[in-house]
Amino acid sequence: HCRPTPGGRAAAARVAARELLAPRDRVAPAVDQPLVPRLAGSCCQVVGSLTILAGCVVFLPRYSQTVPPAEIMGLRAPDLGDRLFQAGSVAYFAGSVIAIRGLLPAILAARRRGQAASPQLAALAAFALFLATSALLFANGLLPKTEAVLAGRLRVTGAVCLLAGVAALFSALVSEAAGRYAGQPRPQDLGRTRSDGG
């Protein structure tokens, strides 16, 4: 048998190093999308969340269930709560639409590169659920007081959609983190490559 030359061992070591440094799982990152849509969508969702939270505060019994209801900013507390929920729903809806528009090109780009787009698809499902949540909360604010039972069902359904969307978005982040971790070379592999090349 022929013994490999030092040059042949060095070339083999370089090839092995390239294979170790290449991602093992070709998974595209979930945030692989333009920066401006990401920032705009995130800002809209933060504003929407804070506005909905303010609506929840206004609906507290100390404001909305007194006789007569407390007045805040010139409006009865229940009316102001409905307006805040609607405004927050619109902002949340806009943020989800912007995020989805940023995700679609990222999914197509990942597929063109031959990468798995599972993180983006999970994020897409999450933002679709956020759209449903926004629509349900907005419709809840339009219902008259006589439809309190239906309004409660809409709020519960919206909360379920929101919870499912958060779970889907969390799974997208976990999938992205797992893909990045799998693509990193292990220290023992790099040490073995250096010893082979030396």
XYZ file of N, CA and C in Angstrom:
594
model
N 0.851 -1.201 0.000
C 0.000 0.000 0.000
C 0.879 1.241 0.000
N 0.421 2.293 -0.693
C 1.177 3.536 -0.763
C 0.829 4.411 0.432
N 1.851 4.985 1.069
C 1.607 5.903 2.172
C 1.257 7.274 1.613
N 0.268 7.972 2.217
C -0.090 9.299 1.713
C 1.029 10.287 1.953
N 1.233 11.157 1.014
C 2.267 12.181 1.128
C 1.796 13.272 2.090
N 2.754 14.053 2.649
C 2.333 15.150 3.528
C 1.392 16.123 2.839
N 1.638 16.390 1.547
C 0.728 17.286 0.830
C -0.661 16.708 0.707
N -0.735 15.370 0.500
C -2.047 14.738 0.411
C -2.789 14.782 1.734
N -2.042 14.607 2.855
C -2.691 14.685 4.163
C -3.198 16.095 4.436
N -2.437 17.114 4.048
C -2.873 18.492 4.262
C -4.113 18.814 3.444
N -4.167 18.340 2.194
C -5.350 18.581 1.361
C -6.569 17.897 1.951
N -6.375 16.644 2.419
C -7.495 15.938 3.031
C -7.976 16.647 4.284
N -7.031 17.203 5.064
C -7.409 17.928 6.272
C -8.205 19.172 5.930
N -7.809 19.877 4.838
C -8.560 21.074 4.442
C -9.970 20.714 4.013
N -10.133 19.625 3.284
C -11.462 19.192 2.867
C -12.310 18.834 4.081
N -11.710 18.108 5.059
C -12.445 17.734 6.259
C -12.861 18.961 7.056
N -11.985 19.978 7.106
C -12.326 21.202 7.834
C -13.491 21.922 7.182
N -13.502 21.970 5.847
C -14.623 22.619 5.155
C -15.927 21.888 5.425
N -15.859 20.548 5.470
C -17.081 19.798 5.742
C -17.565 20.023 7.161
N -16.634 20.162 8.112
C -17.032 20.401 9.493
C -17.635 21.781 9.673
N -17.083 22.774 8.964
C -17.584 24.135 9.099
C -18.866 24.368 8.337
N -19.218 23.493 7.398
C -20.471 23.644 6.663
C -21.626 23.218 7.560
N -22.802 23.853 7.449
C -23.935 23.481 8.290
C -24.345 22.033 8.045
N -24.569 21.318 9.156
C -25.049 19.941 9.013
C -26.510 19.911 8.597
N -27.311 20.770 9.201
C -28.729 20.847 8.861
C -28.954 22.147 8.107
N -29.285 22.025 6.860
C -29.459 23.219 6.043
C -30.823 23.820 6.341
N -30.890 24.554 7.443
C -32.124 25.201 7.866
C -31.914 26.699 7.800
N -32.768 27.380 7.071
C -32.646 28.831 6.954
C -33.114 29.485 8.238
N -32.443 30.567 8.667
C -32.874 31.242 9.887
C -34.240 31.871 9.725
N -35.007 31.882 10.821
C -36.364 32.418 10.759
C -36.378 33.920 10.530
N -35.266 34.601 10.834
C -35.227 36.051 10.695
C -34.548 36.463 9.395
N -34.449 35.540 8.441
C -33.802 35.839 7.171
C -34.769 36.623 6.293
N -34.959 37.907 6.609
C -35.865 38.767 5.877
C -35.365 40.189 6.008
N -35.834 41.117 5.150
C -35.337 42.486 5.192
C -35.519 43.130 6.564
N -34.608 44.047 6.895
C -34.598 44.647 8.225
C -35.789 45.573 8.447
N -36.135 46.390 7.443
C -37.192 47.378 7.625
C -38.542 46.713 7.927
N -38.984 45.695 7.165
C -40.245 45.041 7.544
C -40.210 44.423 8.927
N -39.062 43.855 9.309
C -38.955 43.264 10.637
C -39.149 44.317 11.719
N -38.488 45.471 11.561
C -38.606 46.522 12.562
C -40.003 47.118 12.581
N -40.570 47.387 11.390
C -41.907 47.969 11.325
C -42.943 47.025 11.914
N -42.845 45.731 11.552
C -43.797 44.761 12.095
C -43.678 44.633 13.595
N -42.444 44.617 14.099
C -42.249 44.498 15.545
C -42.790 45.727 16.274
N -42.550 46.920 15.717
C -43.054 48.143 16.352
C -44.581 48.146 16.395
N -45.212 47.758 15.302
C -46.675 47.710 15.282
C -47.210 46.725 16.316
N -46.551 45.581 16.452
C -47.026 44.589 17.417
C -46.822 45.049 18.850
N -45.716 45.744 19.111
C -45.502 46.273 20.460
C -46.551 47.327 20.787
N -46.802 48.242 19.837
C -47.817 49.280 20.057
C -49.189 48.637 20.246
N -49.514 47.645 19.405
C -50.795 46.975 19.541
C -50.941 46.273 20.873
N -49.885 45.608 21.321
C -49.944 44.905 22.609
C -50.144 45.876 23.764
N -49.411 47.002 23.747
C -49.541 47.982 24.818
C -50.937 48.612 24.820
N -51.484 48.859 23.620
C -52.819 49.451 23.545
C -53.879 48.484 24.070
N -53.758 47.210 23.709
C -54.703 46.214 24.216
C -54.560 46.067 25.731
N -53.327 46.122 26.219
C -53.115 46.059 27.669
C -53.774 47.245 28.367
N -53.676 48.435 27.758
C -54.352 49.606 28.330
C -55.866 49.398 28.337
N -56.387 48.760 27.281
C -57.812 48.456 27.263
C -58.209 47.499 28.379
N -57.351 46.523 28.657
C -57.633 45.596 29.769
C -57.676 46.338 31.101
N -56.772 47.316 31.280
C -56.773 48.092 32.516
C -58.052 48.908 32.642
N -58.485 49.500 31.529
C -59.700 50.313 31.564
C -60.918 49.460 31.890
N -60.901 48.196 31.499
C -62.031 47.308 31.761
C -62.029 46.748 33.187
N -61.067 47.134 34.014
C -61.086 46.676 35.398
C -62.366 47.137 36.091
N -62.875 46.340 37.041
C -64.142 46.706 37.709
C -64.127 48.095 38.347
N -62.982 48.544 38.836
C -62.937 49.848 39.509
C -63.208 50.998 38.557
N -63.085 50.747 37.250
C -63.359 51.780 36.254
C -64.648 51.533 35.484
N -64.868 50.291 35.036
C -65.970 50.037 34.098
C -67.240 49.516 34.754
N -67.165 49.044 35.996
C -68.354 48.462 36.618
C -68.897 49.293 37.764
N -68.421 50.504 37.882
C -69.009 51.405 38.869
C -70.296 51.994 38.311
N -71.106 52.569 39.178
C -72.375 53.184 38.757
C -72.345 54.651 39.167
N -72.266 55.541 38.175
C -72.041 55.286 36.741
C -70.572 54.927 36.497
N -70.280 54.383 35.294
C -68.876 54.041 34.992
C -67.987 55.272 35.015
N -66.736 55.053 35.372
C -65.788 56.165 35.431
C -65.558 56.735 34.034
N -65.265 58.026 34.000
C -64.930 58.688 32.741
C -63.421 58.888 32.663
N -62.862 58.470 31.543
C -61.421 58.599 31.302
C -61.238 59.253 29.935
N -60.513 60.331 29.887
C -60.269 61.057 28.639
C -61.581 61.440 27.963
N -62.582 61.792 28.776
C -63.859 62.241 28.241
C -64.778 61.138 27.763
N -64.428 59.876 27.970
C -65.249 58.744 27.534
C -65.557 57.852 28.721
N -66.729 57.214 28.659
C -67.044 56.205 29.667
C -66.036 55.065 29.551
N -65.665 54.489 30.674
C -64.618 53.464 30.691
C -64.910 52.304 29.739
N -66.128 51.738 29.705
C -66.370 50.645 28.745
C -66.187 51.068 27.291
N -66.633 52.284 26.962
C -66.467 52.762 25.580
C -64.991 52.970 25.243
N -64.243 53.545 26.190
C -62.817 53.741 25.948
C -62.101 52.400 25.815
N -62.505 51.410 26.616
C -61.902 50.085 26.507
C -62.131 49.463 25.139
N -63.364 49.620 24.623
C -63.640 49.100 23.276
C -62.772 49.784 22.233
N -62.626 51.112 22.341
C -61.802 51.847 21.363
C -60.339 51.408 21.452
N -59.853 51.206 22.662
C -58.462 50.774 22.806
C -58.263 49.378 22.225
N -59.205 48.488 22.449
C -59.094 47.145 21.881
C -59.104 47.202 20.359
N -59.942 48.048 19.792
C -59.992 48.153 18.335
C -58.699 48.753 17.784
N -58.202 49.820 18.421
C -56.958 50.429 17.948
C -55.791 49.445 18.078
N -55.724 48.731 19.191
C -54.665 47.741 19.355
C -54.770 46.614 18.342
N -56.005 46.219 18.026
C -56.200 45.155 17.038
C -55.732 45.594 15.656
N -56.008 46.847 15.302
C -55.572 47.363 14.001
C -54.036 47.380 13.932
N -53.386 47.863 15.001
C -51.922 47.898 15.008
C -51.344 46.480 14.950
N -51.942 45.555 15.691
C -51.459 44.173 15.685
C -51.667 43.533 14.321
N -52.807 43.835 13.690
C -53.084 43.313 12.355
C -52.060 43.830 11.352
N -51.781 45.143 11.413
C -50.803 45.727 10.493
C -49.418 45.116 10.705
N -49.028 44.912 11.968
C -47.732 44.303 12.230
C -47.634 42.891 11.693
N -48.719 42.124 11.803
C -48.713 40.753 11.289
C -48.633 40.735 9.769
N -49.361 41.643 9.113
C -49.312 41.704 7.645
C -47.903 42.057 7.174
N -47.272 43.029 7.833
C -45.910 43.413 7.451
C -44.951 42.247 7.649
N -45.109 41.535 8.772
C -44.232 40.388 9.033
C -44.419 39.298 7.987
N -45.660 39.041 7.598
C -45.926 38.004 6.599
C -45.328 38.407 5.248
N -45.454 39.677 4.885
C -44.864 40.138 3.621
C -43.346 40.009 3.631
N -42.732 40.118 4.801
C -41.297 39.915 4.875
C -40.902 38.454 4.876
N -41.782 37.593 5.389
C -41.462 36.169 5.470
C -41.574 35.469 4.118
N -42.519 35.868 3.304
C -42.737 35.157 2.037
C -41.492 35.176 1.142
N -40.836 36.332 0.914
C -39.598 36.288 0.122
C -38.510 35.451 0.786
N -38.460 35.448 2.131
C -37.444 34.654 2.820
C -37.678 33.165 2.599
N -38.941 32.744 2.573
C -39.254 31.333 2.327
C -38.845 30.942 0.916
N -39.164 31.789 -0.062
C -38.791 31.491 -1.444
C -37.273 31.463 -1.612
N -36.585 32.405 -0.957
C -35.121 32.432 -1.066
C -34.500 31.186 -0.434
N -35.052 30.749 0.696
C -34.519 29.541 1.347
C -34.709 28.319 0.455
N -35.835 28.227 -0.202
C -36.070 27.076 -1.081
C -35.182 27.118 -2.317
N -34.906 28.329 -2.815
C -33.990 28.421 -3.952
C -32.583 27.981 -3.566
N -32.200 28.234 -2.309
C -30.884 27.808 -1.847
C -30.857 26.347 -1.413
N -31.989 25.682 -1.497
C -32.046 24.289 -1.084
C -32.083 24.095 0.411
N -32.483 25.133 1.164
C -32.548 25.049 2.606
C -33.967 24.757 3.067
N -34.059 24.127 4.223
C -35.372 23.881 4.814
C -35.936 25.192 5.345
N -37.203 25.464 5.039
C -37.847 26.710 5.459
C -38.805 26.485 6.617
N -38.559 25.451 7.426
C -39.481 25.147 8.523
C -39.589 26.284 9.543
N -38.497 26.987 9.917
C -38.686 28.101 10.851
C -39.575 29.203 10.293
N -39.354 29.548 9.007
C -40.190 30.589 8.405
C -41.646 30.151 8.298
N -41.872 28.871 7.986
C -43.243 28.388 7.868
C -43.941 28.414 9.223
N -43.223 28.060 10.281
C -43.812 28.124 11.622
C -44.118 29.569 12.006
N -43.196 30.493 11.667
C -43.452 31.905 11.939
C -44.628 32.418 11.112
N -44.747 31.944 9.881
C -45.875 32.346 9.033
C -47.198 31.898 9.653
N -47.241 30.667 10.163
C -48.454 30.179 10.835
C -48.758 31.019 12.072
N -47.706 31.418 12.802
C -47.909 32.230 14.001
C -48.547 33.572 13.659
N -48.027 34.234 12.631
C -48.567 35.549 12.282
C -49.964 35.429 11.675
N -50.255 34.315 11.012
C -51.631 34.102 10.534
C -52.591 33.984 11.716
N -52.157 33.314 12.773
C -52.984 33.230 13.977
C -53.122 34.600 14.647
N -52.067 35.405 14.588
C -52.182 36.758 15.131
C -53.185 37.596 14.338
N -53.251 37.369 13.020
C -54.276 38.052 12.219
C -55.672 37.675 12.691
N -55.865 36.386 12.944
C -57.178 35.935 13.432
C -57.485 36.556 14.789
N -56.490 36.625 15.654
C -56.695 37.253 16.965
C -57.115 38.711 16.820
N -56.439 39.438 15.945
C -56.757 40.849 15.741
C -58.183 41.018 15.225
N -58.565 40.186 14.252
C -59.916 40.302 13.694
C -60.980 40.009 14.751
N -60.735 39.006 15.577
C -61.719 38.647 16.609
C -61.844 39.741 17.661
N -60.712 40.306 18.086
C -60.785 41.363 19.088
C -61.420 42.634 18.528
N -61.165 42.920 17.251
C -61.794 44.091 16.635
C -63.308 43.895 16.543
N -63.735 42.697 16.110
C -65.172 42.421 16.026
C -65.817 42.465 17.400
N -65.080 42.048 18.425
C -65.617 42.083 19.782
C -65.990 43.508 20.195
N -65.172 44.481 19.785
C -65.468 45.864 20.136
C -66.647 46.454 19.390
N -67.058 45.838 18.296
C -68.184 46.352 17.513
C -69.540 45.838 18.001
N -69.529 44.789 18.825
C -70.787 44.189 19.254
C -71.490 45.064 20.287
N -72.823 45.115 20.217
C -73.560 45.871 21.242
C -73.524 45.144 22.586
N -73.902 45.864 23.629
C -73.858 45.281 24.969
C -74.814 44.100 25.103
N -75.850 44.047 24.279
C -76.803 42.930 24.363
C -76.192 41.621 23.867
N -75.064 41.688 23.156
C -74.390 40.485 22.640
C -73.180 40.129 23.503
N -73.376 40.234 24.810
C -72.249 40.004 25.715
C -71.739 38.560 25.641
N -72.658 37.602 25.455
C -72.241 36.197 25.391
C -71.376 35.960 24.149
N -71.820 36.479 23.011
C -71.042 36.324 21.778
C -69.705 37.039 21.895
N -69.711 38.208 22.529
C -68.457 38.941 22.710
C -67.474 38.133 23.558
N -67.996 37.482 24.589
C -67.118 36.646 25.414
C -66.538 35.492 24.633
N -67.336 34.879 23.769
C -66.818 33.783 22.943
C -65.736 34.263 21.985
N -65.937 35.457 21.421
C -64.919 35.994 20.520
C -63.616 36.256 21.265
N -63.721 36.781 22.474
C -62.510 37.047 23.242
C -61.781 35.747 23.586
N -62.544 34.714 23.960
C -61.911 33.437 24.299
C -61.239 32.831 23.063
N -61.929 32.874 21.920
C -61.348 32.342 20.687
C -60.098 33.125 20.290
N -60.163 34.443 20.443
C -58.991 35.252 20.150
C -57.818 34.920 21.061
N -58.107 34.671 22.340
C -57.030 34.310 23.265
C -56.411 32.963 22.896
N -57.245 32.018 22.461
C -56.724 30.710 22.038
C -55.829 30.866 20.810
N -56.264 31.662 19.842
C -55.448 31.904 18.647
C -54.135 32.582 19.014
N -54.194 33.523 19.949
C -52.980 34.211 20.370
C -52.004 33.238 21.027
N -52.532 32.362 21.901
C -51.671 31.389 22.563
C -51.043 30.426 21.553
N -51.852 29.963 20.594
C -51.318 29.061 19.565
C -50.269 29.767 18.709
N -50.488 31.048 18.402
C -49.507 31.795 17.615
C -48.195 31.971 18.356
N -48.277 32.258 19.653
C -47.051 32.395 20.441
C -46.298 31.067 20.482
N -47.040 29.948 20.623
C -46.392 28.632 20.632
C -45.720 28.343 19.296
N -46.373 28.696 18.182
C -45.784 28.471 16.861
C -44.542 29.332 16.668
N -44.585 30.579 17.130
C -43.423 31.457 16.995
C -42.264 30.951 17.864
N -42.594 30.441 19.038
C -41.549 29.880 19.901
C -40.901 28.666 19.247
N -41.722 27.814 18.621
C -41.167 26.643 17.941
C -40.272 27.050 16.779
N -40.616 28.159 16.090
C -39.758 28.653 15.003
C -38.402 29.081 15.536
N -38.395 29.772 16.678
C -37.128 30.212 17.254
C -36.301 29.026 17.732
N -36.965 28.022 18.315
C -36.244 26.832 18.767
C -35.654 26.088 17.576
N -36.426 25.982 16.489
C -35.932 25.307 15.290
C -34.736 26.038 14.705
N -34.797 27.374 14.692
C -33.669 28.157 14.175
C -32.436 27.964 15.045
N -32.621 28.020 16.374
C -31.482 27.850 17.276
C -30.877 26.462 17.148
N -31.731 25.435 17.004
C -31.226 24.073 16.848
C -30.453 23.921 15.549
N -30.948 24.559 14.461
C -30.249 24.490 13.185
C -28.887 25.160 13.247
N -28.811 26.296 13.932
C -27.522 26.976 14.053
C -26.558 26.174 14.921
N -27.064 25.569 16.001
C -26.190 24.782 16.869
C -25.666 23.557 16.132
N -26.537 22.919 15.331
C -26.105 21.737 14.588
C -25.085 22.087 13.521
N -25.110 23.328 13.036
C -24.164 23.725 12.000
C -22.800 24.121 12.520
N -22.633 24.191 13.852
C -21.342 24.575 14.404
C -20.466 23.343 14.588
N -19.171 23.437 14.234
C -18.271 22.297 14.432
C -18.013 22.057 15.908
N -17.923 20.806 16.294
C -17.620 20.462 17.669
C -16.126 20.631 17.932
N -15.742 21.033 19.161
C -14.316 21.249 19.451
C -13.483 20.000 19.233
N -14.009 18.820 19.587
C -13.218 17.612 19.399
C -13.002 17.311 17.916
N -13.987 17.711 17.066
C -13.800 17.492 15.630
C -12.715 18.406 15.077
N -12.708 19.674 15.536
C -11.680 20.596 15.064
C -10.299 20.145 15.540
N -10.220 19.642 16.783
C -8.938 19.151 17.270
C -8.453 17.956 16.484
N -9.395 17.080 16.100
C -9.009 15.924 15.312
C -8.537 16.344 13.928
N -9.190 17.384 13.359
C -8.788 17.861 12.043
C -7.389 18.467 12.077
N -7.102 19.234 13.151
C -5.776 19.826 13.256
C -4.704 18.760 13.398
N -5.003 17.713 14.167
C -4.000 16.644 14.335
C -3.792 15.884 13.048
N -4.855 15.719 12.265
C -4.694 15.058 10.982
C -3.863 15.895 10.024
N -4.056 17.216 10.065
C -3.325 18.073 9.141
C -1.887 18.288 9.585
N -1.609 18.133 10.890
C -0.253 18.349 11.350
C 0.624 17.145 11.122
